[in-house]
């Protein structure tokens, strides 16, 4: 009788251990889904719908970089406050095809159009328009459409997905 109770407790211990492992694995998977996957459809809809939230800033350029692994550029702004802005690949290509990088460098004063929406920590505001003086390098409508196209492309095949509103 004592042996069967011992076996019973061993089986219960094994099963509860397996249950714990399954529970931890399921919880970990949910954290992975909600943390490392962006709902690009939700982000797209936010930028597409909030037309009145876009703003215009006159800023001093600190640094411009392009990150091939992310297919986007980064514009570091020194003033009026320190901040990075993201430039999508198609907008960056427009700047490359123009004389923008010959005219603009560290310390240049430019006008940008952006949006204050931050989707998560580490996210930066997008640049959807760039002017230098009277010269328009990326107009607002084209830059916004480039940004929305980038978000739409990222949303395709995304696991967590809010439908994109047309």
mmCIF file of C-alpha atoms in Angstrom:
data_model
loop_
_atom_site.group_PDB
_atom_site.id
_atom_site.type_symbol
_atom_site.label_atom_id
_atom_site.label_comp_id
_atom_site.label_asym_id
_atom_site.label_seq_id
_atom_site.Cartn_x
_atom_site.Cartn_y
_atom_site.Cartn_z
ATOM 1 C CA UNK A 1 0.000 0.000 0.000
ATOM 2 C CA UNK A 2 2.787 2.442 0.869
ATOM 3 C CA UNK A 3 4.443 1.740 -2.474
ATOM 4 C CA UNK A 4 1.277 2.612 -4.444
ATOM 5 C CA UNK A 5 0.940 5.922 -2.537
ATOM 6 C CA UNK A 6 4.566 6.724 -3.331
ATOM 7 C CA UNK A 7 3.991 5.938 -7.032
ATOM 8 C CA UNK A 8 0.802 8.040 -6.962
ATOM 9 C CA UNK A 9 2.692 11.053 -5.565
ATOM 10 C CA UNK A 10 5.512 10.581 -8.061
ATOM 11 C CA UNK A 11 2.985 10.546 -10.936
ATOM 12 C CA UNK A 12 1.217 13.622 -9.520
ATOM 13 C CA UNK A 13 4.580 15.366 -9.166
ATOM 14 C CA UNK A 14 5.548 14.572 -12.756
ATOM 15 C CA UNK A 15 2.166 15.655 -14.128
ATOM 16 C CA UNK A 16 2.146 18.872 -12.135
ATOM 17 C CA UNK A 17 5.685 19.573 -13.347
ATOM 18 C CA UNK A 18 4.633 18.964 -16.964
ATOM 19 C CA UNK A 19 1.570 21.147 -16.426
ATOM 20 C CA UNK A 20 3.751 23.900 -15.019
ATOM 21 C CA UNK A 21 6.115 23.687 -17.986
ATOM 22 C CA UNK A 22 3.173 23.811 -20.432
ATOM 23 C CA UNK A 23 1.671 26.769 -18.569
ATOM 24 C CA UNK A 24 4.992 28.640 -18.549
ATOM 25 C CA UNK A 25 5.530 27.886 -22.247
ATOM 26 C CA UNK A 26 2.025 29.111 -23.128
ATOM 27 C CA UNK A 27 2.488 32.261 -21.050
ATOM 28 C CA UNK A 28 5.881 32.875 -22.673
ATOM 29 C CA UNK A 29 4.366 32.466 -26.140
ATOM 30 C CA UNK A 30 1.663 35.025 -25.328
ATOM 31 C CA UNK A 31 4.285 37.477 -24.098
ATOM 32 C CA UNK A 32 6.268 36.897 -27.309
ATOM 33 C CA UNK A 33 3.194 37.560 -29.459
ATOM 34 C CA UNK A 34 2.212 40.744 -27.670
ATOM 35 C CA UNK A 35 5.702 42.139 -27.143
ATOM 36 C CA UNK A 36 7.710 41.341 -30.234
ATOM 37 C CA UNK A 37 5.005 41.606 -32.869
ATOM 38 C CA UNK A 38 3.537 44.940 -33.763
ATOM 39 C CA UNK A 39 -0.047 45.290 -34.875
ATOM 40 C CA UNK A 40 0.929 47.182 -38.018
ATOM 41 C CA UNK A 41 -2.716 47.468 -39.099
ATOM 42 C CA UNK A 42 -3.508 49.436 -35.939
ATOM 43 C CA UNK A 43 -0.453 51.640 -36.472
ATOM 44 C CA UNK A 44 -1.395 52.201 -40.138
ATOM 45 C CA UNK A 45 -4.974 53.154 -39.222
ATOM 46 C CA UNK A 46 -3.745 55.601 -36.586
ATOM 47 C CA UNK A 47 -1.466 57.456 -39.028
ATOM 48 C CA UNK A 48 -4.046 57.331 -41.843
ATOM 49 C CA UNK A 49 -6.958 58.662 -39.788
ATOM 50 C CA UNK A 50 -5.345 61.358 -37.645
ATOM 51 C CA UNK A 51 -4.706 63.896 -40.390
ATOM 52 C CA UNK A 52 -5.047 66.847 -38.000
ATOM 53 C CA UNK A 53 -2.309 65.507 -35.716
ATOM 54 C CA UNK A 54 0.507 66.042 -38.228
ATOM 55 C CA UNK A 55 2.669 69.031 -37.399
ATOM 56 C CA UNK A 56 5.374 71.215 -38.932
ATOM 57 C CA UNK A 57 8.708 71.848 -37.183
ATOM 58 C CA UNK A 58 11.705 73.972 -38.044
ATOM 59 C CA UNK A 59 14.711 72.073 -36.718
ATOM 60 C CA UNK A 60 18.496 71.936 -36.738
ATOM 61 C CA UNK A 61 19.931 68.702 -38.162
ATOM 62 C CA UNK A 62 22.323 66.776 -35.953
ATOM 63 C CA UNK A 63 22.953 63.628 -37.991
ATOM 64 C CA UNK A 64 21.390 61.634 -40.830
ATOM 65 C CA UNK A 65 21.857 57.853 -41.061
ATOM 66 C CA UNK A 66 20.368 55.039 -43.098
ATOM 67 C CA UNK A 67 19.902 51.612 -41.526
ATOM 68 C CA UNK A 68 19.774 48.977 -44.261
ATOM 69 C CA UNK A 69 18.721 46.202 -41.879
ATOM 70 C CA UNK A 70 15.516 48.132 -41.101
ATOM 71 C CA UNK A 71 15.060 49.672 -44.574
ATOM 72 C CA UNK A 72 14.674 53.087 -43.031
ATOM 73 C CA UNK A 73 16.692 56.152 -42.284
ATOM 74 C CA UNK A 74 17.080 58.088 -39.095
ATOM 75 C CA UNK A 75 17.322 61.828 -38.763
ATOM 76 C CA UNK A 76 18.740 63.068 -35.473
ATOM 77 C CA UNK A 77 17.504 66.527 -34.555
ATOM 78 C CA UNK A 78 19.549 68.755 -32.265
ATOM 79 C CA UNK A 79 17.144 71.633 -31.750
ATOM 80 C CA UNK A 80 14.637 72.732 -30.538
ATOM 81 C CA UNK A 81 14.988 69.426 -28.676
ATOM 82 C CA UNK A 82 17.009 66.252 -29.156
ATOM 83 C CA UNK A 83 15.073 63.564 -30.974
ATOM 84 C CA UNK A 84 15.406 60.960 -33.696
ATOM 85 C CA UNK A 85 12.898 60.805 -36.533
ATOM 86 C CA UNK A 86 12.420 57.869 -38.883
ATOM 87 C CA UNK A 87 12.522 58.208 -42.686
ATOM 88 C CA UNK A 88 10.981 55.319 -44.648
ATOM 89 C CA UNK A 89 12.950 53.794 -47.512
ATOM 90 C CA UNK A 90 10.954 55.365 -50.361
ATOM 91 C CA UNK A 91 11.267 58.851 -48.841
ATOM 92 C CA UNK A 92 14.968 58.270 -48.233
ATOM 93 C CA UNK A 93 15.360 57.267 -51.909
ATOM 94 C CA UNK A 94 13.665 60.514 -52.958
ATOM 95 C CA UNK A 95 16.224 62.424 -50.903
ATOM 96 C CA UNK A 96 19.088 60.376 -52.406
ATOM 97 C CA UNK A 97 17.908 61.162 -55.946
ATOM 98 C CA UNK A 98 17.863 64.887 -55.179
ATOM 99 C CA UNK A 99 20.668 67.157 -54.006
ATOM 100 C CA UNK A 100 19.370 67.001 -50.405
ATOM 101 C CA UNK A 101 22.528 65.455 -48.942
ATOM 102 C CA UNK A 102 24.716 67.992 -50.763
ATOM 103 C CA UNK A 103 22.689 70.878 -49.337
ATOM 104 C CA UNK A 104 21.821 69.548 -45.872
ATOM 105 C CA UNK A 105 24.291 68.471 -43.227
ATOM 106 C CA UNK A 106 24.892 68.799 -39.522
ATOM 107 C CA UNK A 107 23.778 72.221 -38.371
ATOM 108 C CA UNK A 108 21.428 72.840 -41.320
ATOM 109 C CA UNK A 109 18.032 74.275 -40.519
ATOM 110 C CA UNK A 110 15.196 72.404 -42.220
ATOM 111 C CA UNK A 111 11.428 72.176 -41.948
ATOM 112 C CA UNK A 112 9.908 68.737 -41.396
ATOM 113 C CA UNK A 113 6.378 67.411 -41.175
ATOM 114 C CA UNK A 114 5.793 64.649 -38.658
ATOM 115 C CA UNK A 115 3.240 63.025 -36.352
ATOM 116 C CA UNK A 116 3.461 62.684 -32.543
ATOM 117 C CA UNK A 117 2.143 59.094 -32.372
ATOM 118 C CA UNK A 118 4.485 56.672 -30.603
ATOM 119 C CA UNK A 119 3.437 53.026 -31.092
ATOM 120 C CA UNK A 120 5.815 51.581 -28.440
ATOM 121 C CA UNK A 121 9.022 52.342 -26.541
ATOM 122 C CA UNK A 122 11.894 52.972 -28.905
ATOM 123 C CA UNK A 123 9.578 54.034 -31.720
ATOM 124 C CA UNK A 124 10.402 57.337 -33.356
ATOM 125 C CA UNK A 125 8.161 59.804 -35.118
ATOM 126 C CA UNK A 126 8.095 59.589 -38.923
ATOM 127 C CA UNK A 127 9.125 62.342 -41.291
ATOM 128 C CA UNK A 128 6.454 62.768 -43.950
ATOM 129 C CA UNK A 129 7.654 66.021 -45.485
ATOM 130 C CA UNK A 130 10.944 67.904 -45.782
ATOM 131 C CA UNK A 131 11.557 71.482 -46.932
ATOM 132 C CA UNK A 132 14.777 73.482 -46.939
ATOM 133 C CA UNK A 133 13.932 77.133 -47.297
ATOM 134 C CA UNK A 134 11.579 77.401 -50.275
ATOM 135 C CA UNK A 135 12.767 74.094 -51.754
ATOM 136 C CA UNK A 136 10.419 71.142 -51.230
ATOM 137 C CA UNK A 137 12.312 67.838 -51.163
ATOM 138 C CA UNK A 138 9.384 65.698 -50.024
ATOM 139 C CA UNK A 139 5.893 67.191 -50.053
ATOM 140 C CA UNK A 140 3.520 66.218 -47.247
ATOM 141 C CA UNK A 141 1.088 64.161 -49.358
ATOM 142 C CA UNK A 142 3.824 62.098 -51.028
ATOM 143 C CA UNK A 143 5.736 61.593 -47.775
ATOM 144 C CA UNK A 144 2.601 60.555 -45.898
ATOM 145 C CA UNK A 145 1.673 58.094 -48.640
ATOM 146 C CA UNK A 146 5.227 56.665 -48.594
ATOM 147 C CA UNK A 147 4.920 56.168 -44.826
ATOM 148 C CA UNK A 148 1.488 54.533 -45.105
ATOM 149 C CA UNK A 149 2.739 52.242 -47.889
ATOM 150 C CA UNK A 150 5.636 51.178 -45.647
ATOM 151 C CA UNK A 151 3.267 50.405 -42.758
ATOM 152 C CA UNK A 152 0.890 48.539 -45.077
ATOM 153 C CA UNK A 153 3.776 46.432 -46.399
ATOM 154 C CA UNK A 154 4.882 45.618 -42.839
ATOM 155 C CA UNK A 155 1.332 44.600 -41.939
ATOM 156 C CA UNK A 156 1.134 41.944 -44.642
ATOM 157 C CA UNK A 157 1.675 38.546 -43.071
ATOM 158 C CA UNK A 158 1.797 39.954 -39.547
ATOM 159 C CA UNK A 159 0.480 37.503 -36.941
ATOM 160 C CA UNK A 160 -1.470 40.017 -34.873
ATOM 161 C CA UNK A 161 -3.394 42.122 -37.296
ATOM 162 C CA UNK A 162 -6.069 44.779 -37.124
ATOM 163 C CA UNK A 163 -7.690 45.150 -40.553
ATOM 164 C CA UNK A 164 -6.440 48.173 -42.471
ATOM 165 C CA UNK A 165 -9.214 50.663 -43.120
ATOM 166 C CA UNK A 166 -9.439 51.754 -46.732
#
